[in-house]
XYZ file of C-alpha atoms in Angstrom:
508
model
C 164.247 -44.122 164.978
C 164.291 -41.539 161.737
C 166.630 -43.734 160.171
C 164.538 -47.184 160.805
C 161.553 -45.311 159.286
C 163.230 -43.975 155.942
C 164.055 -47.756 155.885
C 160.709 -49.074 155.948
C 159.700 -45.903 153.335
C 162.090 -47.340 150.941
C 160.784 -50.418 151.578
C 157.303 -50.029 150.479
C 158.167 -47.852 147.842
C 160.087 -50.845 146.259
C 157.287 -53.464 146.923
C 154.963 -51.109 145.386
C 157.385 -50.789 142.522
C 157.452 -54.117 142.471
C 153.735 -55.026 142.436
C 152.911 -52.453 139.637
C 155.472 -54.180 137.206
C 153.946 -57.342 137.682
C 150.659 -56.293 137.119
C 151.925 -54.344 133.771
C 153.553 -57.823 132.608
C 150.200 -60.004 133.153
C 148.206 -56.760 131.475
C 150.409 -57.614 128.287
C 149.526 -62.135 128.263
C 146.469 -62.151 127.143
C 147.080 -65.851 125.387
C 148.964 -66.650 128.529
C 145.967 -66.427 130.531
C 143.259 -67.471 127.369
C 145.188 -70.693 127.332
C 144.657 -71.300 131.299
C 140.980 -70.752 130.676
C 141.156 -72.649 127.672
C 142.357 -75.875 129.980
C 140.474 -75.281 132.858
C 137.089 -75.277 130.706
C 138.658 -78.885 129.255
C 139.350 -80.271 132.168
C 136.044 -79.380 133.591
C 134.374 -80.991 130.387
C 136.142 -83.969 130.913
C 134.843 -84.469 134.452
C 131.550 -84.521 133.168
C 129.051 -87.713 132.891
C 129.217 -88.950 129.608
C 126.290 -87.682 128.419
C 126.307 -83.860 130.341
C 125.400 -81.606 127.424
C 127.221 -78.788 126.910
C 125.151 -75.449 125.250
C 126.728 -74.455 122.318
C 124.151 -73.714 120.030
C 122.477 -70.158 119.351
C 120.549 -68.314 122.138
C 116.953 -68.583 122.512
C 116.643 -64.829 121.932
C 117.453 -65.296 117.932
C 115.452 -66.671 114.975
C 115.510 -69.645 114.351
C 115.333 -69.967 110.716
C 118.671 -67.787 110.856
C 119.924 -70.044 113.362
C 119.284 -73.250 111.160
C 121.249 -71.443 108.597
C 124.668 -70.472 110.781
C 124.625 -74.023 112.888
C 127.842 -74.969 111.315
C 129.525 -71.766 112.206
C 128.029 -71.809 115.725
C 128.665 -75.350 116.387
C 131.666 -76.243 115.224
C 133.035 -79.911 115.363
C 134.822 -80.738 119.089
C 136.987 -83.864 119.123
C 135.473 -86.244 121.517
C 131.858 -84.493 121.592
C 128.556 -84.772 119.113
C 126.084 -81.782 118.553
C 122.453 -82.751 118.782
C 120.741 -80.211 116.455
C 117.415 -81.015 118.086
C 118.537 -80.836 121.966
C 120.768 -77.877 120.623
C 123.557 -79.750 122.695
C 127.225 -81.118 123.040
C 127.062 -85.010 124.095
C 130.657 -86.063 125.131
C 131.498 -89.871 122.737
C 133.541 -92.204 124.872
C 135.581 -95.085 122.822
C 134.805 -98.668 122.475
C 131.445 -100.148 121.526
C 129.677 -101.583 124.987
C 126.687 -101.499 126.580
C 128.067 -99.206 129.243
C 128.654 -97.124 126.118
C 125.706 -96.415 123.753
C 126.935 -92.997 122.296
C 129.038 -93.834 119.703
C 129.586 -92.480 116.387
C 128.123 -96.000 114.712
C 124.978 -95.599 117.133
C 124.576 -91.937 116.035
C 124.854 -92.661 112.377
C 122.320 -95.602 113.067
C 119.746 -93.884 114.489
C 120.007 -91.030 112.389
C 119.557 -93.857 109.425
C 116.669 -94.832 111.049
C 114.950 -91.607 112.103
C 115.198 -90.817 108.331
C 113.980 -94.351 107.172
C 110.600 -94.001 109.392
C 110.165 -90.714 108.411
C 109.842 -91.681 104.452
C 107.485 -94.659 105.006
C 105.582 -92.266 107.078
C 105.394 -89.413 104.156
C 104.636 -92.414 101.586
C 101.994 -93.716 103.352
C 100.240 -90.515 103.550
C 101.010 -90.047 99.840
C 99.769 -93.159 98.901
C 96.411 -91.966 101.452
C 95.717 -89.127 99.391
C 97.199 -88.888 96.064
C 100.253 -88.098 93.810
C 101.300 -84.014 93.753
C 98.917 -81.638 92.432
C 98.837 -82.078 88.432
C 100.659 -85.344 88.681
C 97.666 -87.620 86.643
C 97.244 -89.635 83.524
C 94.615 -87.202 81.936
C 96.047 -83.938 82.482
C 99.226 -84.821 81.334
C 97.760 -86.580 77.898
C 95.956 -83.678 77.874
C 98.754 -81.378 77.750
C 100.593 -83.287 75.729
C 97.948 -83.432 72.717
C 97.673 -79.241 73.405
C 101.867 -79.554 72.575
C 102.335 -77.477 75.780
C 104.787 -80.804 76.562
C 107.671 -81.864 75.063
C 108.054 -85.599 74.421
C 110.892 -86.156 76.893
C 109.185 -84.240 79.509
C 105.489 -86.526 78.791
C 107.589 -89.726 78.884
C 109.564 -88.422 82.467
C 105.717 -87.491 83.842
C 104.466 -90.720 82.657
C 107.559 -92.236 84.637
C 107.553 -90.405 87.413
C 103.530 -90.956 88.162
C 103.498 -94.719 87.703
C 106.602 -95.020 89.621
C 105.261 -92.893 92.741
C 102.221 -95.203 92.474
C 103.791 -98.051 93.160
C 102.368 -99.338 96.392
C 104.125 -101.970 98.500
C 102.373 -105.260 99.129
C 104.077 -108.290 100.852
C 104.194 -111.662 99.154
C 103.248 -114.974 100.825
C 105.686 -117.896 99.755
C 104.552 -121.434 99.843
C 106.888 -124.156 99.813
C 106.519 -128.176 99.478
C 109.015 -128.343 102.894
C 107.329 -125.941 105.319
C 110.536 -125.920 106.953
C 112.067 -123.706 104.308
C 110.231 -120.790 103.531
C 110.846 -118.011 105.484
C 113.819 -119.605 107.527
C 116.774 -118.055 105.994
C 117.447 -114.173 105.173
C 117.254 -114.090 101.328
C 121.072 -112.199 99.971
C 120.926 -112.122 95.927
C 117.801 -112.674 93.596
C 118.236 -113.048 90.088
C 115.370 -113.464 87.302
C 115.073 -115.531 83.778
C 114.861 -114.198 81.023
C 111.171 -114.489 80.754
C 110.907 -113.754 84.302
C 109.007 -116.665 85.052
C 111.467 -117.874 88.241
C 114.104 -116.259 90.371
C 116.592 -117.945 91.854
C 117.481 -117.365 95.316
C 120.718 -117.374 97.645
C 119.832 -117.348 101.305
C 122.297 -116.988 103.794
C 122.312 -120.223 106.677
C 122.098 -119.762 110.250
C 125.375 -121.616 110.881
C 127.004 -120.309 108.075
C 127.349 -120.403 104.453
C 124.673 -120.292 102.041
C 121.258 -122.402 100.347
C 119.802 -121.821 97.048
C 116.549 -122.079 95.647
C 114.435 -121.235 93.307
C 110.793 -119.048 93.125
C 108.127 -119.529 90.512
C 106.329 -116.671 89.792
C 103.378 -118.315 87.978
C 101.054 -117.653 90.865
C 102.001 -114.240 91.156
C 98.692 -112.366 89.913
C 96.884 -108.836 90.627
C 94.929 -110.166 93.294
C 96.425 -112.930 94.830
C 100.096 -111.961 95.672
C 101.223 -115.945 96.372
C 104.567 -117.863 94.759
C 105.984 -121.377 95.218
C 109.733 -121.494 96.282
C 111.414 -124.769 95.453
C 114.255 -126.061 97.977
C 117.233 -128.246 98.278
C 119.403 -129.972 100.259
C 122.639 -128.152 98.809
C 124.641 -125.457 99.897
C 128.188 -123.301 100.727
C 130.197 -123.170 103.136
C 131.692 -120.203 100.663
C 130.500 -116.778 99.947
C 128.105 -116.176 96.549
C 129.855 -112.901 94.642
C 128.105 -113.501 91.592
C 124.959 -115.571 89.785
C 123.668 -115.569 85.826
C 121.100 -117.878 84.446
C 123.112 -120.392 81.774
C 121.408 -121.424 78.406
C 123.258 -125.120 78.301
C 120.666 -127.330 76.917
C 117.753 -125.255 76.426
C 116.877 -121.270 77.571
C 118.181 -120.735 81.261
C 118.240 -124.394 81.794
C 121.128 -124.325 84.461
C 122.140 -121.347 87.193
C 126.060 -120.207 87.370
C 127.580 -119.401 90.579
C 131.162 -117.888 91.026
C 132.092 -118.614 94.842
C 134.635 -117.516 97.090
C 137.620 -119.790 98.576
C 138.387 -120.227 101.697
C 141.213 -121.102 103.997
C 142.851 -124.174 101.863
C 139.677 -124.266 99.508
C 139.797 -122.542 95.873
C 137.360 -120.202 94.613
C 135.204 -122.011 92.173
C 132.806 -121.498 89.182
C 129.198 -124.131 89.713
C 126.806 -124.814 86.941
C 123.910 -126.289 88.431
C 120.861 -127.876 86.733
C 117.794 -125.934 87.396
C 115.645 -129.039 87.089
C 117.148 -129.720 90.639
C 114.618 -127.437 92.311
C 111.694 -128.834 91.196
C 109.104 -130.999 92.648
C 108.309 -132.906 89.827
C 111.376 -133.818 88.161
C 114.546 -134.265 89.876
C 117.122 -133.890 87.255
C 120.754 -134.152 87.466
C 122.995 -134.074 90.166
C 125.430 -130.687 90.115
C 128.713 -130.846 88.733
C 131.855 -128.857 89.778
C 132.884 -127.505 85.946
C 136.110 -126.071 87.234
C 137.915 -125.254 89.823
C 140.770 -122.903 90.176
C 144.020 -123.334 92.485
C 143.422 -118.989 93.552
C 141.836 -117.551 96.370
C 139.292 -115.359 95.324
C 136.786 -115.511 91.574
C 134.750 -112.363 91.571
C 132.811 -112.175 88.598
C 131.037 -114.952 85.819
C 128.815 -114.694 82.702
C 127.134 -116.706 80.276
C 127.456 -116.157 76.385
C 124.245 -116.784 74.229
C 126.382 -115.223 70.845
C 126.399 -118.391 68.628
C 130.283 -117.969 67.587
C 130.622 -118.699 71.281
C 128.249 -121.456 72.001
C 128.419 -123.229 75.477
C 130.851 -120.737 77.163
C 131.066 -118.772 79.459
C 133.541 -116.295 81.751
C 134.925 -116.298 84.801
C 136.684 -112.835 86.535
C 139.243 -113.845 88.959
C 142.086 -112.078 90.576
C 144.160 -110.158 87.335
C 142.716 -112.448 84.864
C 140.235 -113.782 83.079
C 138.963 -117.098 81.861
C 137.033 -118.478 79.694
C 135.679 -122.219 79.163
C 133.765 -124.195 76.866
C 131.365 -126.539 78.892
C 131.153 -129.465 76.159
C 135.155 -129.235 75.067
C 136.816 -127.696 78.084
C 139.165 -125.473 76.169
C 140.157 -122.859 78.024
C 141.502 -118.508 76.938
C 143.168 -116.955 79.297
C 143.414 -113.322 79.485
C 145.429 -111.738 82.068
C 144.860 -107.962 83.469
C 146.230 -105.467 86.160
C 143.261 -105.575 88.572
C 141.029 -107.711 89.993
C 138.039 -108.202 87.355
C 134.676 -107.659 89.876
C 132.030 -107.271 86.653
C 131.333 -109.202 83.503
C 128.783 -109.392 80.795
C 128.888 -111.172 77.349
C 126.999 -109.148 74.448
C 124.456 -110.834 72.228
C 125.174 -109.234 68.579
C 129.061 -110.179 68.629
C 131.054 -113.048 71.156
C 132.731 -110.038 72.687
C 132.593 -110.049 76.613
C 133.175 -106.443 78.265
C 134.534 -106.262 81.558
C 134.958 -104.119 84.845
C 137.901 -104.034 87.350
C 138.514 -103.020 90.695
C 141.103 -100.033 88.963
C 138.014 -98.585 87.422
C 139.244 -100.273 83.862
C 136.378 -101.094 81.203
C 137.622 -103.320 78.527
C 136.220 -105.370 75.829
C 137.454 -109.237 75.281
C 136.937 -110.605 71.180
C 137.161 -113.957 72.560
C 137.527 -115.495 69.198
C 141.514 -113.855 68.752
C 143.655 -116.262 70.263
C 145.755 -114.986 73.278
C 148.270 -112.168 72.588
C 151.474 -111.249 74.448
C 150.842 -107.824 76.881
C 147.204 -106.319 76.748
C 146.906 -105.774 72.942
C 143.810 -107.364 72.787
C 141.827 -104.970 74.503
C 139.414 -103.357 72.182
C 137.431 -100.857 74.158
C 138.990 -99.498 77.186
C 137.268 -96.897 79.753
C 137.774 -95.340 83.054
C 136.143 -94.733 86.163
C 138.304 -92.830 88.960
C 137.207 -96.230 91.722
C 136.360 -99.959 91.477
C 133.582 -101.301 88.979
C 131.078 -103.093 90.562
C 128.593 -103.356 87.867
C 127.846 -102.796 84.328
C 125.223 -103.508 81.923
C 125.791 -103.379 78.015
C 122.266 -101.412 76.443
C 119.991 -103.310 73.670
C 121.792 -102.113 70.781
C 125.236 -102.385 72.163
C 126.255 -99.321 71.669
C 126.244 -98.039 75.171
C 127.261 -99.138 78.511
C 125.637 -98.318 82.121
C 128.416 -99.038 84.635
C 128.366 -98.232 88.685
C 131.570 -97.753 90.860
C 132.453 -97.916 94.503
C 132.572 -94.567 94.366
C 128.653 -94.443 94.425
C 128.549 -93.006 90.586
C 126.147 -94.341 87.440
C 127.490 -93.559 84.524
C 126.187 -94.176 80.721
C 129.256 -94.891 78.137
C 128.746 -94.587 74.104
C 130.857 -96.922 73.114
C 131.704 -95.822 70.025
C 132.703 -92.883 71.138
C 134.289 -93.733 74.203
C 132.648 -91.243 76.365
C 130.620 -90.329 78.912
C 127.457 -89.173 78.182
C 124.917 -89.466 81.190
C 125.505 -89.528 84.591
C 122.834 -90.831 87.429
C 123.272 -89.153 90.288
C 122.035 -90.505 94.056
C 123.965 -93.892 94.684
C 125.198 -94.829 97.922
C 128.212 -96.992 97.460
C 131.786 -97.348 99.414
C 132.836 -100.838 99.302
C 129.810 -103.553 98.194
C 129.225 -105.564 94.654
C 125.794 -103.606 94.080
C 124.333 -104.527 90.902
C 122.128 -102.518 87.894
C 118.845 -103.176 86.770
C 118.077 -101.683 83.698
C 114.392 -101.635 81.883
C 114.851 -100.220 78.630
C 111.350 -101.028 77.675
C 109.814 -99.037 80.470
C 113.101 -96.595 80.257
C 113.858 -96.942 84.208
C 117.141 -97.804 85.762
C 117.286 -99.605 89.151
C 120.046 -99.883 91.295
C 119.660 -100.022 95.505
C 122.233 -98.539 97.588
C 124.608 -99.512 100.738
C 121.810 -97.350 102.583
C 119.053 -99.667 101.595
C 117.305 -97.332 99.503
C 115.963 -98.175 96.116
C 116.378 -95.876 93.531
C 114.559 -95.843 90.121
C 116.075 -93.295 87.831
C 114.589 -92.161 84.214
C 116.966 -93.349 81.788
C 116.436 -90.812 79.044
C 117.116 -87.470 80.912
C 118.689 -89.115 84.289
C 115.713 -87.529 86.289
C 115.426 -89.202 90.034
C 111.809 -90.678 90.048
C 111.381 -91.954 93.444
C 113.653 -93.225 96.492
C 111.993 -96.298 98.487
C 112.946 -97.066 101.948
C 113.719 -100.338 103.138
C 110.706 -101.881 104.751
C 113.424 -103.068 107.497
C 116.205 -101.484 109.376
C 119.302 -100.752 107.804
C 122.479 -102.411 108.126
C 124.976 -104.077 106.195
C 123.577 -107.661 105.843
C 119.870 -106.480 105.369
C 120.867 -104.742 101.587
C 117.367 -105.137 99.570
C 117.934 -107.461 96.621
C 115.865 -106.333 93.611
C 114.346 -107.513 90.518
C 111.988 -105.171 87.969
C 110.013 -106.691 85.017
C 107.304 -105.327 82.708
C 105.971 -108.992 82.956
C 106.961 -110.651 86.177
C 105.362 -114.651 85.771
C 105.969 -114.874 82.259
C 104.003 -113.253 79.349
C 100.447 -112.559 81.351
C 102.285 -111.880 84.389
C 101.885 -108.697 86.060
C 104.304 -105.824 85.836
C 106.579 -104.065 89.290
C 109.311 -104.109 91.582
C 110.205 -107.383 93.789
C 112.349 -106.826 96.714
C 113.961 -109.484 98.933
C 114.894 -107.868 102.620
C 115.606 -110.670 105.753
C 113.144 -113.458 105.353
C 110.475 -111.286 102.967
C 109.331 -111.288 100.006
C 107.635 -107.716 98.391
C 106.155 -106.734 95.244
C 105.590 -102.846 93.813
C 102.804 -102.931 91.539
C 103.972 -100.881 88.581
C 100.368 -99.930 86.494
């Protein structure tokens, strides 16, 4: 009997023993067990609904302009989960775009696109209601200008900044001798004259491809805000990249296209008569200039320099080429990159271009063709692809845009940067400039859909205009600015092509 219970004493003690040394070891895991909790609160997440929201934000109890101030170190980034700043909320993303689905991260960044879009025609209407900011007006600033309490820069960035803010939007109505045309087809790239008495058109087709036309802006007056738009029966199958106005026979007598190819068809450079969109006089039928056995020409431009009469470029893929309408001789130029911008200048027959490397280089296209790149006058760099560029009055500066969203301002004599316009949205599309030196604005609209009017003499952002539609990436505004849109008398502002409209910015 003793014996049996010394047993079980010893037994106990051990068990005790036992259990205390087991309790020490778990004591001494503490990322042992943190990792169990760690999984357990995952797994429960993932059990959730798709859109169970999750508090992680700051607690009621705290300020919240501190708490505006520390969100990103409160609510950190979770794979799999978005934050709602306004629910103060995790919302768990599920993969694949469906209708079963609507949380994605393309439907976030769309509505957050579009919150912000409403929001600024909101604020502009009420700005437009009441007036421009306090000691923003015409007679105050003239005022302080005369008292020299103004420098001249800063009057002429006032000046800029309150006509541009008073720009109101009006929309335009477009008549059309086939009612069946206007306002059938979303309108893609509008280019002006150089009198700005037409634009011509590209419209993208419902079953693909694409129509042009062109738009007289004759009737185009202060109070009635009406134009004519003259239609065809020709069109693409192939994408537009690029479109210039071509001085053949007389000023901007013909339009020049640089297409796309496609599947077994080459890319292209058109010439067509502009006497083909008008009512009264027919004109010639088109004719195919050239066509190239390569699958993509990106760029084309028209030279009005007399040593280079009748030609004009074409940017393909890691060359370039240029042809003589009335002899059909032919340069060709080759390059490293993809040639996406081009623009003759006026004083000299030199034609500057802009590649997908970021390479600027000048052309003299009366050398003949040299062995390597030697014949490369002028050579700059941006650090991603050129999509535009726009040689100044004097020609001795160049505005050029990249992919990378950045405006820069080149002296060319130099070779240097010496302005930079900061603002663009750009990641991957052939966005063009507009520059007004005689109003001293620059112009250029973004992936986002905004327009953006810069000052050109101290790089100043004037004013940011909202797209009167949705955003997306085949409703990009198309723009054209003019001190005298409809010719001499006409009327000076901003028009914007969006979908199927047609809108004008007065500019007084």
């Amino acid at each position: 009997m003793f014996a049996l219970r010394g047993e079980m004493r010893r037994n106990y003690r051990r068990g005790k023993e036992r259990r205390g040394w087991s309790s020490h070891k778990r004591s001494h895991q503490p990322h042992r067990h943190w990792r169990a909790g760690h999984n357990n609160r995952a797994q429960s997440l993932e059990q959730e609904e798709p859109q169970t929201p999750v508090n992680a934000g700051p607690s009621s109890n705290e300020d919240p302009s501190s708490s505006s101030s520390t969100q990103n170190s409160v609510a950190p980034e979770l794979p799999g989960f978005y934050y709602d700043p306004e629910k103060n909320r995790y919302f768990r993303l599920l993969p694949g775009h469906n209708n079963h689905n609507p949380l994605t991260k393309d439907s976030i960044q769309h509505k957050a696109m579009e919150c912000k879009r409403l929001r600024l025609l909101e604020e502009e209407e009420k700005q437009h209601q009441k007036t421009t900011r306090a000691g923003l007006n015409s007679s105050v600033l003239l005022q302080k200008r005369q008292l020299g309490s103004l420098s001249p820069t800063s009057y002429c960035r006032l000046v800029h900044e309150l006509k541009v803010n008073c720009m109101q939007r009006r929309k335009i109505e477009i008549h059309s001798p086939d009612s069946s045309v206007a306002g059938t087809n979303n309108f893609k790239i509008i280019v002006a004259d150089v009198a700005c008495e037409r634009i011509f058109t590209v419209n993208d087709v419902e079953h693909g491809g694409c129509k042009y036309g062109i738009i007289n802006l004759s009737g185009l007056g202060k109070e009635s805000l009406t134009v004519e738009m003259y239609d065809n029966l020709y069109f693409t199958n192939r994408k537009v990249n690029s479109v210039c106005w071509a001085s053949l026979t007389h000023p901007d007598s013909h339009v020049l296209l640089c297409l796309m190819g496609i599947a077994e068809t080459p890319g292209c450079a058109s010439l067509l008569p502009a006497s083909l969109f008008s009512s009264t006089n027919p004109g010639d039928r088109p004719g195919m200039l050239c066509s190239f056995k390569i699958s993509t020409a990106w760029s084309c431009a028209w030279c009005l320099n007399p040593q280079a009469d009748n030609c004009f470029s074409t940017g393909l893929t890691r060359r370039v080429l240029v042809t003589n309408v009335v002899t059909g001789h032919r340069q060709t130029f080759g390059t490293s990159s993809d040639v996406l911008a081009q623009q003759f200048a006026t004083q000299t027959p030199v034609l500057y271009n802009g590649c997908r490397s970021g390479e600027i280089f000048s052309i003299d296209v009366r050398q003949r063709n040299r062995k390597g790149q030697s014949w490369k006058a002028i050579r700059l760099f941006h650090g991603s692809a050129v999509t535009s560029i726009h040689l100044m009055e004097a020609e001795h500066y160049l505005m050029a845009a990249d992919m990378a969203g950045k405006i820069k301002l080149w002296d060319l004599r130099a070779a240097k940067c010496v302005k930079q316009y900061k603002g663009h949205h750009n990641e991957y599309a052939l966005l063009p400039l507009h520059v007004n030196e005689e109003e001293g604005l620059l112009i250029a609209v973004g992936q986002d859909c905004y327009t953006r009017i810069w000052s050109l003499q101290d790089t100043h952002l004037l004013r940011t205009i909202p797209s009167p539609h949705p955003s997306s990436k085949d409703a990009i505004p198309s723009v054209v600015f003019s001190s005298r849109l409809g010719g001499s008398r006409g009327v000076p502002g901003l028009l914007m092509a969006v979908k199927q409209d047609l809108y004008h910015f007065s500019y007084n």
